Short mmCIF file of C-alpha atoms and ligand atoms in Angstrom, two decimals:
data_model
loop_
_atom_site.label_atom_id
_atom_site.label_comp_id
_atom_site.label_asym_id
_atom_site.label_seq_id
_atom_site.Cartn_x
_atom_site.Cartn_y
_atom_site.Cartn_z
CA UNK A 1 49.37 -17.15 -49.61
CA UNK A 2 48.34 -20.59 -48.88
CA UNK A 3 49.21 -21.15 -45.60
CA UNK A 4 48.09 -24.70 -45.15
CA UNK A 5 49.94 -28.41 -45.22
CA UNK A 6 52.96 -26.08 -44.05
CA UNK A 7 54.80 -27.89 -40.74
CA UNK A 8 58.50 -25.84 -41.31
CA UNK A 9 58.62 -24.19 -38.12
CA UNK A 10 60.60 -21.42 -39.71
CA UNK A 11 57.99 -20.50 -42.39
CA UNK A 12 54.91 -21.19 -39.30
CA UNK A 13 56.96 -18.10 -37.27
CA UNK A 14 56.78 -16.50 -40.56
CA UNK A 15 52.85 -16.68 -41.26
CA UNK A 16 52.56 -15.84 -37.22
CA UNK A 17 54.50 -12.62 -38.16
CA UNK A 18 52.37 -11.99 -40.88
CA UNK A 19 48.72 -12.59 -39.08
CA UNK A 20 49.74 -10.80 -36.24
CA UNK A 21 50.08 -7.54 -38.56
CA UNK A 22 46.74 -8.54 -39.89
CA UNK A 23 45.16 -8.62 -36.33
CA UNK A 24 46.55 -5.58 -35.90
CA UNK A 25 46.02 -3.68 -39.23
CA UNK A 26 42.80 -4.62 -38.91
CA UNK A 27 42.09 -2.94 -35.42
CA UNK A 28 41.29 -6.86 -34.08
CA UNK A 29 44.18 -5.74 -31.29
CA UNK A 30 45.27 -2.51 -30.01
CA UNK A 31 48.80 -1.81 -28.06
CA UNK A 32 50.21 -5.09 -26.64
CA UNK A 33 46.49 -7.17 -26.62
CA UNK A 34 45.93 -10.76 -28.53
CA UNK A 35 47.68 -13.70 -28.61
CA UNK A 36 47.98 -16.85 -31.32
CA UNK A 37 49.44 -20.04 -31.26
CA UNK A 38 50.80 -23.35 -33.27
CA UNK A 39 50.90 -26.59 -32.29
CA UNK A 40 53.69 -28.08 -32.98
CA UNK A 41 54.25 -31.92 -32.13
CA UNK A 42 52.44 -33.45 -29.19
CA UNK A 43 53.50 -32.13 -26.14
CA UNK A 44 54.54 -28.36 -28.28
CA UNK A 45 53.53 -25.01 -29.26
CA UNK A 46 54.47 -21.70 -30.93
CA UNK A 47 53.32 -18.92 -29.39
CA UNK A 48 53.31 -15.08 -29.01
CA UNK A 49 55.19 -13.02 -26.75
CA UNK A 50 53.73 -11.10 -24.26
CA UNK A 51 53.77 -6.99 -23.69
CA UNK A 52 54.76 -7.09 -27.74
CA UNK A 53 51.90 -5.46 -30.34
CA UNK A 54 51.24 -8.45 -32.62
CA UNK A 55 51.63 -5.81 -35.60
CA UNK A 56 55.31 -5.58 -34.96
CA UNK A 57 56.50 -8.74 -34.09
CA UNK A 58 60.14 -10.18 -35.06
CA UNK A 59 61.02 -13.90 -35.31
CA UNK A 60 62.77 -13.85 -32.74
CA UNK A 61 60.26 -12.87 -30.41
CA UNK A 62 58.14 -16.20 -31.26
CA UNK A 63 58.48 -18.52 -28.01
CA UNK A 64 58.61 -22.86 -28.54
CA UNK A 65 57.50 -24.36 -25.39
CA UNK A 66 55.81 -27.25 -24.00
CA UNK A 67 52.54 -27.21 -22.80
CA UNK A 68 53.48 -27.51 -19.09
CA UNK A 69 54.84 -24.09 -19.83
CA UNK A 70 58.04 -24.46 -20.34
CA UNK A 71 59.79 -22.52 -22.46
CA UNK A 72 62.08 -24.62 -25.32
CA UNK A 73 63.27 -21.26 -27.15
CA UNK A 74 64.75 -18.75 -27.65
CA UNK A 75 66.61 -18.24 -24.29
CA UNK A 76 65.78 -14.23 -23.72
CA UNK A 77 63.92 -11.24 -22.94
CA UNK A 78 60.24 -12.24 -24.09
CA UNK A 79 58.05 -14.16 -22.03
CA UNK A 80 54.87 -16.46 -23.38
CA UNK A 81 51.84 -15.12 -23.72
CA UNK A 82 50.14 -15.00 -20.35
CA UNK A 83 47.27 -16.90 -22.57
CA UNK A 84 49.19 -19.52 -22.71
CA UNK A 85 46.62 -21.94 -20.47
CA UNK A 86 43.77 -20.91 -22.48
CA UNK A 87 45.63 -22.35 -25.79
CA UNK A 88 46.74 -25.18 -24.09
CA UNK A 89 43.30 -26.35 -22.55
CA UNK A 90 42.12 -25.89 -26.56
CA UNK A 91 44.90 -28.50 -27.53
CA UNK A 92 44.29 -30.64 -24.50
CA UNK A 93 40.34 -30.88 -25.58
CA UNK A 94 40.38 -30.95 -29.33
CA UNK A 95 42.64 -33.36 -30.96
CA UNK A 96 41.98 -31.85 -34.68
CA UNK A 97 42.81 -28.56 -33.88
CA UNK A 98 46.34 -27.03 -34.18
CA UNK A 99 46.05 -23.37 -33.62
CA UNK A 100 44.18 -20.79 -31.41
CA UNK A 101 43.71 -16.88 -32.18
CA UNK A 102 42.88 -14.75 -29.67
CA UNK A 103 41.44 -11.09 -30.31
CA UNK A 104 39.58 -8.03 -28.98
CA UNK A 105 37.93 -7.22 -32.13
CA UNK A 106 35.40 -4.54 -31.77
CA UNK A 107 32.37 -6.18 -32.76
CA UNK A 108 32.94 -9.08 -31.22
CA UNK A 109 33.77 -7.37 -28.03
CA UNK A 110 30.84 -5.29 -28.23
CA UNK A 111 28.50 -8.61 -28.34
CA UNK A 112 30.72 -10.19 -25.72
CA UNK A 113 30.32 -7.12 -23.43
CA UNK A 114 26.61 -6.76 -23.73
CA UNK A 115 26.51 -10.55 -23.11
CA UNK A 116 24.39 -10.92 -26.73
CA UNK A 117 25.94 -14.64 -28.40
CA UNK A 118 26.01 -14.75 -32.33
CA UNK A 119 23.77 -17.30 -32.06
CA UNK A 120 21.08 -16.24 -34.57
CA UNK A 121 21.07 -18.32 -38.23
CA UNK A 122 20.99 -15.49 -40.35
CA UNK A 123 24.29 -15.84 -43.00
CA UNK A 124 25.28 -18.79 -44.47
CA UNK A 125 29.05 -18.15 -43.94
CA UNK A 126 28.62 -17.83 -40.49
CA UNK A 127 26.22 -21.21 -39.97
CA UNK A 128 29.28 -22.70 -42.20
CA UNK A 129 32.31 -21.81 -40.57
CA UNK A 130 31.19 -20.93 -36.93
CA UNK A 131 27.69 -22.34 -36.36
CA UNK A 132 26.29 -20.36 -33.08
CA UNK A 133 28.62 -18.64 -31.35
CA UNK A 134 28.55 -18.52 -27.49
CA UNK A 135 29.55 -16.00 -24.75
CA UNK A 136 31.23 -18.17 -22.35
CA UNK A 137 30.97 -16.47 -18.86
CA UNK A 138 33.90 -13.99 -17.47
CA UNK A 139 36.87 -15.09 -16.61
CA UNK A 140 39.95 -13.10 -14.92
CA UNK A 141 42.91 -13.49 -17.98
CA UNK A 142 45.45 -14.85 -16.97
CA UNK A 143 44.83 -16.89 -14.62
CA UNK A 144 42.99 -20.61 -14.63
CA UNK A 145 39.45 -19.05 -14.86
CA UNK A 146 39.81 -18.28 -18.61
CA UNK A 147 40.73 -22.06 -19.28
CA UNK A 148 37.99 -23.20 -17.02
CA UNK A 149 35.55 -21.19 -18.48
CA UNK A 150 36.17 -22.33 -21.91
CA UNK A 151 36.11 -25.94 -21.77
CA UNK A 152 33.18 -27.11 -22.13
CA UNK A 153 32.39 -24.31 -25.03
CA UNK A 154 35.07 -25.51 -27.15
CA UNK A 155 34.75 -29.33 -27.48
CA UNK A 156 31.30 -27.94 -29.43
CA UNK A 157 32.49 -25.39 -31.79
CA UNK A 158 35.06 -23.46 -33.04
CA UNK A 159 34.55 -19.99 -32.20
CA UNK A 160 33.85 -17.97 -28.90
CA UNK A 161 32.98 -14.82 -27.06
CA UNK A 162 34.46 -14.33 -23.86
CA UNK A 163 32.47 -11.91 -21.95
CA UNK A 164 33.53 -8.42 -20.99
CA UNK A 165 37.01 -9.12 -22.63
CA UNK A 166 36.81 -10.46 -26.33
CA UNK A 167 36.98 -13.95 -28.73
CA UNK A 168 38.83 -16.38 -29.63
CA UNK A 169 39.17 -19.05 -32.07
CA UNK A 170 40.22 -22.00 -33.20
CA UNK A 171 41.38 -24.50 -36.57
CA UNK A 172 42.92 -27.20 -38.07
CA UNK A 173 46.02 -24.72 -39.21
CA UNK A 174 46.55 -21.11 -38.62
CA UNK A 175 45.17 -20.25 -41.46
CA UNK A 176 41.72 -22.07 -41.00
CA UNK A 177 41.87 -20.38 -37.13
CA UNK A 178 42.27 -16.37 -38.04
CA UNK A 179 39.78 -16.77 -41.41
CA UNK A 180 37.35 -17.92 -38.96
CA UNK A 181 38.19 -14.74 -36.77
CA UNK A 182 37.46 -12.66 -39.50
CA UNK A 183 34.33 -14.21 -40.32
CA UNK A 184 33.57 -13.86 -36.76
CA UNK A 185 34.65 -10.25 -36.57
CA UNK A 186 32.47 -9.80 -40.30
CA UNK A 187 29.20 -11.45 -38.59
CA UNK A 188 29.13 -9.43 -35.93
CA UNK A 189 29.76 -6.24 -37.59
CA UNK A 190 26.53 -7.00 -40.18
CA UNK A 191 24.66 -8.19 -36.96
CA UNK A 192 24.62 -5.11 -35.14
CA UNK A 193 23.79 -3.49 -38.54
CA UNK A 194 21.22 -4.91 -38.76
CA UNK A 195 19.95 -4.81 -34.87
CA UNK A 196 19.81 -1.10 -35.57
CA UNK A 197 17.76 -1.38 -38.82
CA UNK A 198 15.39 -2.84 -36.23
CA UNK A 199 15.41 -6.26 -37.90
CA UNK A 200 16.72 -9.64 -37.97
CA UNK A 201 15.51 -12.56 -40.03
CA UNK A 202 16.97 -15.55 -39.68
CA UNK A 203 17.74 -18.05 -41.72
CA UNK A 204 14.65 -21.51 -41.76
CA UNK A 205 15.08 -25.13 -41.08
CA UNK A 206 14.97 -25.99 -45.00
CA UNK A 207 17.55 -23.50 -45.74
CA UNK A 208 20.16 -24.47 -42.99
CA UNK A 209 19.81 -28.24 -43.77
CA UNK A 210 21.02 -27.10 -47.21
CA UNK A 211 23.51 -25.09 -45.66
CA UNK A 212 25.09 -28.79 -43.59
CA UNK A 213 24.57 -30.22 -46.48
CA UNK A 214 27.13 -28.07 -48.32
CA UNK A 215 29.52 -27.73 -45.72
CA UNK A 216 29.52 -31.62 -45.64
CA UNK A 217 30.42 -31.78 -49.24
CA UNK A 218 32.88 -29.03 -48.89
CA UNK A 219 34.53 -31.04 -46.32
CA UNK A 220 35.04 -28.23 -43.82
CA UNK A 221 36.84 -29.02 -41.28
CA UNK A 222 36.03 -27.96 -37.33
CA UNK A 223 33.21 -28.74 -35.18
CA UNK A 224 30.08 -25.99 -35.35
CA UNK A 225 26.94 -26.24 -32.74
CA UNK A 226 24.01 -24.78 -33.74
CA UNK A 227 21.50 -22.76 -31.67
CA UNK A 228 19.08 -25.68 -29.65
CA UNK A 229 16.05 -22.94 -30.46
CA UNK A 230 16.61 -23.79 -33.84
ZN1 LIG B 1 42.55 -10.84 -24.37
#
């Protein structure tokens, strides 16, 4: 399914329904873990409940509320994501993005822990969709250190490891922000692959210049940083 250019809020709780079964089918979350969210409208956002596994969400367990935190709707038993700060200092930095996924993909988690960042040119998806990835430093979740710590990682790229705990990403739709998740959660996997083959290379100069050059032409949309040793 094509899930951009769609604004219905009905058919957005739908596709948030649907990605949170692939976060979960996918192992990117286990039990209750993870969080997404929409942006809806200025001052607005869909977002996830908390204490609920994304794999078995219902629709009407998807909270509307501003991003004050206050919660529009439904009137009930589920709470917003305790996240919610961390999506909402994403929306208050980057006016071009419109949804945040947050996961504890393996991989990822296993860079984040060991406090290695994906920051090595070596495939051209990855240069293309998330440029180098940080590990922004540790921050307790829930509370305003995970927003903090973020801020000044996100207004350069798209995509981020947040040490000892997971990633998290970011796009123009929510499709745009879980594909990049996978790539993230793909690049990682090969990485450590190939760590343990005892080898790396990375990618030249010549070859990523041809690499901006296509993602110009392919219009991608998102900010990517690449490494300054490059
Ligand atoms: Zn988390």
């Amino acid at each position: 399914m094509d899930y951009r250019n769609m604004t219905d809020e009905t058919v957005l709780i739908d596709l948030m329904l649907d990605v949170g079964h692939r976060l979960w089918a996918r192992g990117y979350v286990a039990a209750n873990d993870g969080n997404m969210s929409v942006r809806i409208g200025k001052d607005e956002l869909l977002i996830t409940p908390t204490g609920v596994s994304k794999g078995f969400m219902t629709r009407d367990m998807i909270i509307r509320m501003t991003m004050d935190g206050k919660v529009v709707s439904p009137e009930g038993k589920y709470r917003p994501s305790s996240e919610y700060r961390m999506h909402v200092q994403v929306y208050r930095e980057r006016d071009d993005i419109a949804s945040v996924v947050h996961a504890h993909p393996p991989y990822c988690t296993a860079f984040a822990v060991a406090g290695i960042p994906l920051d090595k040119c070596a495939l051209p998806e990855a240069v293309l969709m998330l440029g180098a990835v940080p590990v922004v430093p540790y921050g307790t979740p829930s509370t305003e250190e995970l927003p903090d710590s973020i801020k000044e990682y996100i207004k350069k790229g798209d995509a981020i490891l947040l040490a000892n705990h997971g990633a998290l990403t970011a796009g123009a739709d929510l499709h745009s922000a879980y594909q990049r998740m996978e790539t993230l959660e793909h690049t990682a996997k090969i990485m450590h692959l190939a760590m343990g083959l005892g080898n790396v290379n990375i990618l030249s100069k010549k070859q990523i210049t041809k690499l901006l050059e296509v993602r110009e032409k392919m219009k991608i949309s998102g900010r990517i940083k690449l490494s300054e040793k490059k």
